[in-house]
PDB file of C-alpha atoms in Angstrom:
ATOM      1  CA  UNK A   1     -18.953 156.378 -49.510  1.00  0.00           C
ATOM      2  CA  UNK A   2     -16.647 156.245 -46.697  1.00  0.00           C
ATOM      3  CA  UNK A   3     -16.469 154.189 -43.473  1.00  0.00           C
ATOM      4  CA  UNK A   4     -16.883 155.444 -40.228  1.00  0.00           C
ATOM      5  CA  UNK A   5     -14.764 153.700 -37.394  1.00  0.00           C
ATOM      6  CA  UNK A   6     -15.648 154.189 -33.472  1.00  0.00           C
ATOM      7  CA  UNK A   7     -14.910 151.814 -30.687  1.00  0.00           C
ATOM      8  CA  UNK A   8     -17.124 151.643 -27.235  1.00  0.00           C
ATOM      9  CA  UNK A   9     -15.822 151.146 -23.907  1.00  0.00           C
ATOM     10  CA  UNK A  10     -18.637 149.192 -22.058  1.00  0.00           C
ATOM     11  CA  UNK A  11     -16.231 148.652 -18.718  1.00  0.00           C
ATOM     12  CA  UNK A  12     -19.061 150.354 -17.133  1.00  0.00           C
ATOM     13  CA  UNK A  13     -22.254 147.903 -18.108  1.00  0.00           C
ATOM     14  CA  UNK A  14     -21.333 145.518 -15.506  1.00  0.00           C
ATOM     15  CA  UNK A  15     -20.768 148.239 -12.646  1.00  0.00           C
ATOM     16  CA  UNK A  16     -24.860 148.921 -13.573  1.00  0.00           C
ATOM     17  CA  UNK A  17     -25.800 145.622 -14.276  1.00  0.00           C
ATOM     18  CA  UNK A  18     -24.458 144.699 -10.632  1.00  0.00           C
ATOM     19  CA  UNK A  19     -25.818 147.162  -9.437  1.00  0.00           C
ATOM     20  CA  UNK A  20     -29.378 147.183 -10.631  1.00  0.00           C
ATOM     21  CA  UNK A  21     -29.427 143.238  -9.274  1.00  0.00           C
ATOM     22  CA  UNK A  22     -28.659 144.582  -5.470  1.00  0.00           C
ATOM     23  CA  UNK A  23     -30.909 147.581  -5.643  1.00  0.00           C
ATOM     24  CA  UNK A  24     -33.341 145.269  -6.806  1.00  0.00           C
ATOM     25  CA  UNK A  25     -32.915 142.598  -3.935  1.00  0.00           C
ATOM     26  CA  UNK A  26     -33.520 145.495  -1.360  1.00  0.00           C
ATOM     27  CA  UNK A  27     -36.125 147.051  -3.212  1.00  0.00           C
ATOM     28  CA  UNK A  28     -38.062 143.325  -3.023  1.00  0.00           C
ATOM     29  CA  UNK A  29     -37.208 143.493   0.945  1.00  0.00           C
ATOM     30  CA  UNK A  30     -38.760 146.844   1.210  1.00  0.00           C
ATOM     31  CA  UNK A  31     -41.764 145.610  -1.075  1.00  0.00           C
ATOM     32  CA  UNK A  32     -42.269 142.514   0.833  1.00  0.00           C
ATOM     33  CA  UNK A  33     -42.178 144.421   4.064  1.00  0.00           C
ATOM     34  CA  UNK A  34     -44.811 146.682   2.439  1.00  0.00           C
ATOM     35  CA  UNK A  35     -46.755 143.843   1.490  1.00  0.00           C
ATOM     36  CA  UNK A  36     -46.674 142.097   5.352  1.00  0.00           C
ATOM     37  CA  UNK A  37     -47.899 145.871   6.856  1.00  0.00           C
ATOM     38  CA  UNK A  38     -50.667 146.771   4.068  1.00  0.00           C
ATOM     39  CA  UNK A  39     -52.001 142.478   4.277  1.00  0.00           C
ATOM     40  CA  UNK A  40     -52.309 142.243   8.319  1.00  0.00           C
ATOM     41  CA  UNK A  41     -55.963 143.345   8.579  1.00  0.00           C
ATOM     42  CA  UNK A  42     -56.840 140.546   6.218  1.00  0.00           C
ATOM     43  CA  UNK A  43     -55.256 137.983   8.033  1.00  0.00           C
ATOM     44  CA  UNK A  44     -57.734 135.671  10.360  1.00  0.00           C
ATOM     45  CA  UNK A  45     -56.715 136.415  14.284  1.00  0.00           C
ATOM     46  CA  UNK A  46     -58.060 134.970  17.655  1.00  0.00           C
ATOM     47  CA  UNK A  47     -55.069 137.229  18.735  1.00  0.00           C
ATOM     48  CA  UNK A  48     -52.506 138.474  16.825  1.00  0.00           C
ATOM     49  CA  UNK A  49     -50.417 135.496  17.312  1.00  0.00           C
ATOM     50  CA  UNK A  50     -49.954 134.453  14.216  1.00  0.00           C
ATOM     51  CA  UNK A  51     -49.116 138.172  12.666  1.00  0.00           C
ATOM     52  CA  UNK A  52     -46.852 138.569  15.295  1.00  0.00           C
ATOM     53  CA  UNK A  53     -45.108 135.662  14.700  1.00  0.00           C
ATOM     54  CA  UNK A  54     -44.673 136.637  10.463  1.00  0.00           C
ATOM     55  CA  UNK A  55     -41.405 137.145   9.310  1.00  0.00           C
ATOM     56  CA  UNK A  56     -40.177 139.147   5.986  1.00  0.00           C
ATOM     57  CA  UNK A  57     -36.888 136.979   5.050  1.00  0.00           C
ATOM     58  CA  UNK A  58     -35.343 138.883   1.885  1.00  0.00           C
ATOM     59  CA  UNK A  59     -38.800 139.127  -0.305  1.00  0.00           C
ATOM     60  CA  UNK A  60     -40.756 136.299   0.931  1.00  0.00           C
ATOM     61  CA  UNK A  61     -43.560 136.789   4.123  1.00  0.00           C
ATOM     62  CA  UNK A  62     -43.280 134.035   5.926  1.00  0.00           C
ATOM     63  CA  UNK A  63     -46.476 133.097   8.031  1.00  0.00           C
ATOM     64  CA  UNK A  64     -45.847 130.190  10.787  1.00  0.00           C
ATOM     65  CA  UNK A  65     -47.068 126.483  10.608  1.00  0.00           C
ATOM     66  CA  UNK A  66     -49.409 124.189   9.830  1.00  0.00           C
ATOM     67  CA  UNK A  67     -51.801 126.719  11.037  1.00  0.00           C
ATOM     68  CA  UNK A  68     -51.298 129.080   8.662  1.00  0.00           C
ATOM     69  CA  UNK A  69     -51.674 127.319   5.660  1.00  0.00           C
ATOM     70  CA  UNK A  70     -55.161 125.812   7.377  1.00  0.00           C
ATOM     71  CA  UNK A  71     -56.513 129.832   7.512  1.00  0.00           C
ATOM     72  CA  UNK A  72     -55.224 130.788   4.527  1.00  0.00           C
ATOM     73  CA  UNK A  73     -57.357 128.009   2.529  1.00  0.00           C
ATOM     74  CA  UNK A  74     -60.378 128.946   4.775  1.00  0.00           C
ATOM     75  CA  UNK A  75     -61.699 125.137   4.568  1.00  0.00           C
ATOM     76  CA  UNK A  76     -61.956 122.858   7.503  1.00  0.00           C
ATOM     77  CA  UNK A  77     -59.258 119.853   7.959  1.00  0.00           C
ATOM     78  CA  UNK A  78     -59.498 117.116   9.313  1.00  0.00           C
ATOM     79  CA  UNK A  79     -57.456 113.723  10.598  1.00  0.00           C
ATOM     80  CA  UNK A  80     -58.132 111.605   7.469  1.00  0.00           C
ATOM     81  CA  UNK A  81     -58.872 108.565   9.804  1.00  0.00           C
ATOM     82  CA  UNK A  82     -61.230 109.723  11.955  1.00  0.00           C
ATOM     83  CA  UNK A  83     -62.937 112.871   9.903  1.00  0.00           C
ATOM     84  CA  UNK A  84     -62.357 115.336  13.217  1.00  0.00           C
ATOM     85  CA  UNK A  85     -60.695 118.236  12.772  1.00  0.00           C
ATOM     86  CA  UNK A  86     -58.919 117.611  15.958  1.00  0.00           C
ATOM     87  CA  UNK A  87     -55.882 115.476  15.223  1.00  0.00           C
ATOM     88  CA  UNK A  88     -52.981 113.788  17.246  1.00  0.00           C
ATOM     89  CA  UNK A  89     -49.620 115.508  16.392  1.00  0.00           C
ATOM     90  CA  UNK A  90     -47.684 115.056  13.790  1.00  0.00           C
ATOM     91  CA  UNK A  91     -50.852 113.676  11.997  1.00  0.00           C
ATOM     92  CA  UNK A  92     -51.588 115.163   8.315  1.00  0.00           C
ATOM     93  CA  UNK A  93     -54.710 116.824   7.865  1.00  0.00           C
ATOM     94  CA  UNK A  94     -56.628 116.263   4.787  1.00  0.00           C
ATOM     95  CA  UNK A  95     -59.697 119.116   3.349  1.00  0.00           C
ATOM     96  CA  UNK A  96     -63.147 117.824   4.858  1.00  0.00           C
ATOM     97  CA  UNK A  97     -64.498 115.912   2.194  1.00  0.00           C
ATOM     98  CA  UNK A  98     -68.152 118.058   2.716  1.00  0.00           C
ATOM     99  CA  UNK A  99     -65.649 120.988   1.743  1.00  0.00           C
ATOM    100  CA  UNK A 100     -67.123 122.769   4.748  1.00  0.00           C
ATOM    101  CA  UNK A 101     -65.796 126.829   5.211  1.00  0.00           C
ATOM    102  CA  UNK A 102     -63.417 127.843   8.152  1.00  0.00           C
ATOM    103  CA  UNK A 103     -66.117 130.446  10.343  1.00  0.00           C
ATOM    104  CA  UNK A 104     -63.383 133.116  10.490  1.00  0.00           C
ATOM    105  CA  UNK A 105     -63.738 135.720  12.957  1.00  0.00           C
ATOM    106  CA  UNK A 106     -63.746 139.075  12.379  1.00  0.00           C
ATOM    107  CA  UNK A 107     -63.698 140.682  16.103  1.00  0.00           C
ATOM    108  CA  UNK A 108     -59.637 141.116  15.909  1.00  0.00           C
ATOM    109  CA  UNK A 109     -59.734 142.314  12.014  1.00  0.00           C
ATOM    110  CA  UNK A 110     -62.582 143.394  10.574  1.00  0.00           C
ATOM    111  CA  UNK A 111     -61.730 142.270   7.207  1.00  0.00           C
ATOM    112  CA  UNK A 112     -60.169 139.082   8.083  1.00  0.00           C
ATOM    113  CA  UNK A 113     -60.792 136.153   5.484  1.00  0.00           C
ATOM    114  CA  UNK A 114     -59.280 133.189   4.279  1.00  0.00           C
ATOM    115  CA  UNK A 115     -56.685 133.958   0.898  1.00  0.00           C
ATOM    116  CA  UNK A 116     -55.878 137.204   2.662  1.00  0.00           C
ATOM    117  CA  UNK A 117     -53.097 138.203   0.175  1.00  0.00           C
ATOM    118  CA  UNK A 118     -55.205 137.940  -2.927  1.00  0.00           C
ATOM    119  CA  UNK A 119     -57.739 140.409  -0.619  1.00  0.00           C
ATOM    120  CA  UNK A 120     -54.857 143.083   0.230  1.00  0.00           C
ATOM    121  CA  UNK A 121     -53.579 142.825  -3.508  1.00  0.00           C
ATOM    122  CA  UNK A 122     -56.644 143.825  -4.515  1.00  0.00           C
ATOM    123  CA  UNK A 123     -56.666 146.971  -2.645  1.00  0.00           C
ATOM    124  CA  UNK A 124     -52.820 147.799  -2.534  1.00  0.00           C
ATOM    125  CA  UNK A 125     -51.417 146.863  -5.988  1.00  0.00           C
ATOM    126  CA  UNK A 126     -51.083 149.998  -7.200  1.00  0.00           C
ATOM    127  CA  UNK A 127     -49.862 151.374  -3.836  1.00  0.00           C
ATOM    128  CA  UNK A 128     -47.257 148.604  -4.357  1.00  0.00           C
ATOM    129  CA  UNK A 129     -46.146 149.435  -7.718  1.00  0.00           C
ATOM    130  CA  UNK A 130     -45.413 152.994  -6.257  1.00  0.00           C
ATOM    131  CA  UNK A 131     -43.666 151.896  -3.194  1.00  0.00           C
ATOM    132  CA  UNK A 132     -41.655 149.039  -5.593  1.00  0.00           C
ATOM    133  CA  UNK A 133     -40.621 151.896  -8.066  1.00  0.00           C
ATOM    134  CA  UNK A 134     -39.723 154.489  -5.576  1.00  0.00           C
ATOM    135  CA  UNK A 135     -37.672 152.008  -4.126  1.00  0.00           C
ATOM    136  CA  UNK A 136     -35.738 150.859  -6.680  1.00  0.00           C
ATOM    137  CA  UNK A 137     -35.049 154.421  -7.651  1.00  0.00           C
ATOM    138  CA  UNK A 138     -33.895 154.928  -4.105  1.00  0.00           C
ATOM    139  CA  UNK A 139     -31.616 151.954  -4.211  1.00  0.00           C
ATOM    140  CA  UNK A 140     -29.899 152.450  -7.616  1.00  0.00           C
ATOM    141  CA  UNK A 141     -29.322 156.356  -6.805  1.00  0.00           C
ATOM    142  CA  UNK A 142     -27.232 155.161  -3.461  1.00  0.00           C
TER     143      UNK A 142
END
């Protein structure tokens, strides 16, 4: 039986390797701006301060503050020492120990609730695996 010899120039793996990694740091951008757009109606608004103020940074959605956090658990805080959930600033806010529920309007968004992400992934993840896909596709081809 005889041999067979071949030899394989892989010079070109690393040309797609790098460039799979940076089409798939913009397709996370474009996801993650996706992901800000199709969430907004969930999140809780007096006005729409606080989606106004949200920032996509590379694939992260960043929402502002302290307050933030406090709507996105949807349970009341409260100054640990006195049990109001009006505190002086710079004070840390602890959950109400009675575990009592944010009353989140709805008159700005109609489906705005506490955990608003987990609400828009609900609806939108397979939306998002189209736009994630199609993006990366888009970003490699370039």
């Amino acid at each position: 039986m005889a041999g067979i010899k071949f030899s394989l120039d892989v010079k070109g793996f690393k040309n797609i390797e790098t460039r799979m990694a940076a089409a798939s740091k913009r397709a996370s951008h474009i996801l993650a701006i996706q992901v800000a757009k199709d969430t907004e109606i969930y999140v809780p608004a007096k006005s729409k301060d606080l989606v106004d103020d949200t920032k996509v940074k590379e694939d992260e959605i960043i929402y502002p503050g302290p307050y933030a956090h406090y709507l996105y658990v949807g349970k009341l805080m409260v100054d640990p020492d006195t049990g109001s959930p009006w505190a002086p600033k710079g004070a840390t806010k602890v959950l109400d120990p009675g575990g009592r529920d944010l009353d989140i309007k709805k008159s700005v968004h109609s489906k705005a609730q506490a955990h608003w992400f987990e609400a828009s992934k609900a609806q939108n993840l397979p939306k998002w695996r189209r736009v994630a896909g199609k993006a990366v596709k888009r970003e490699f081809g370039r």
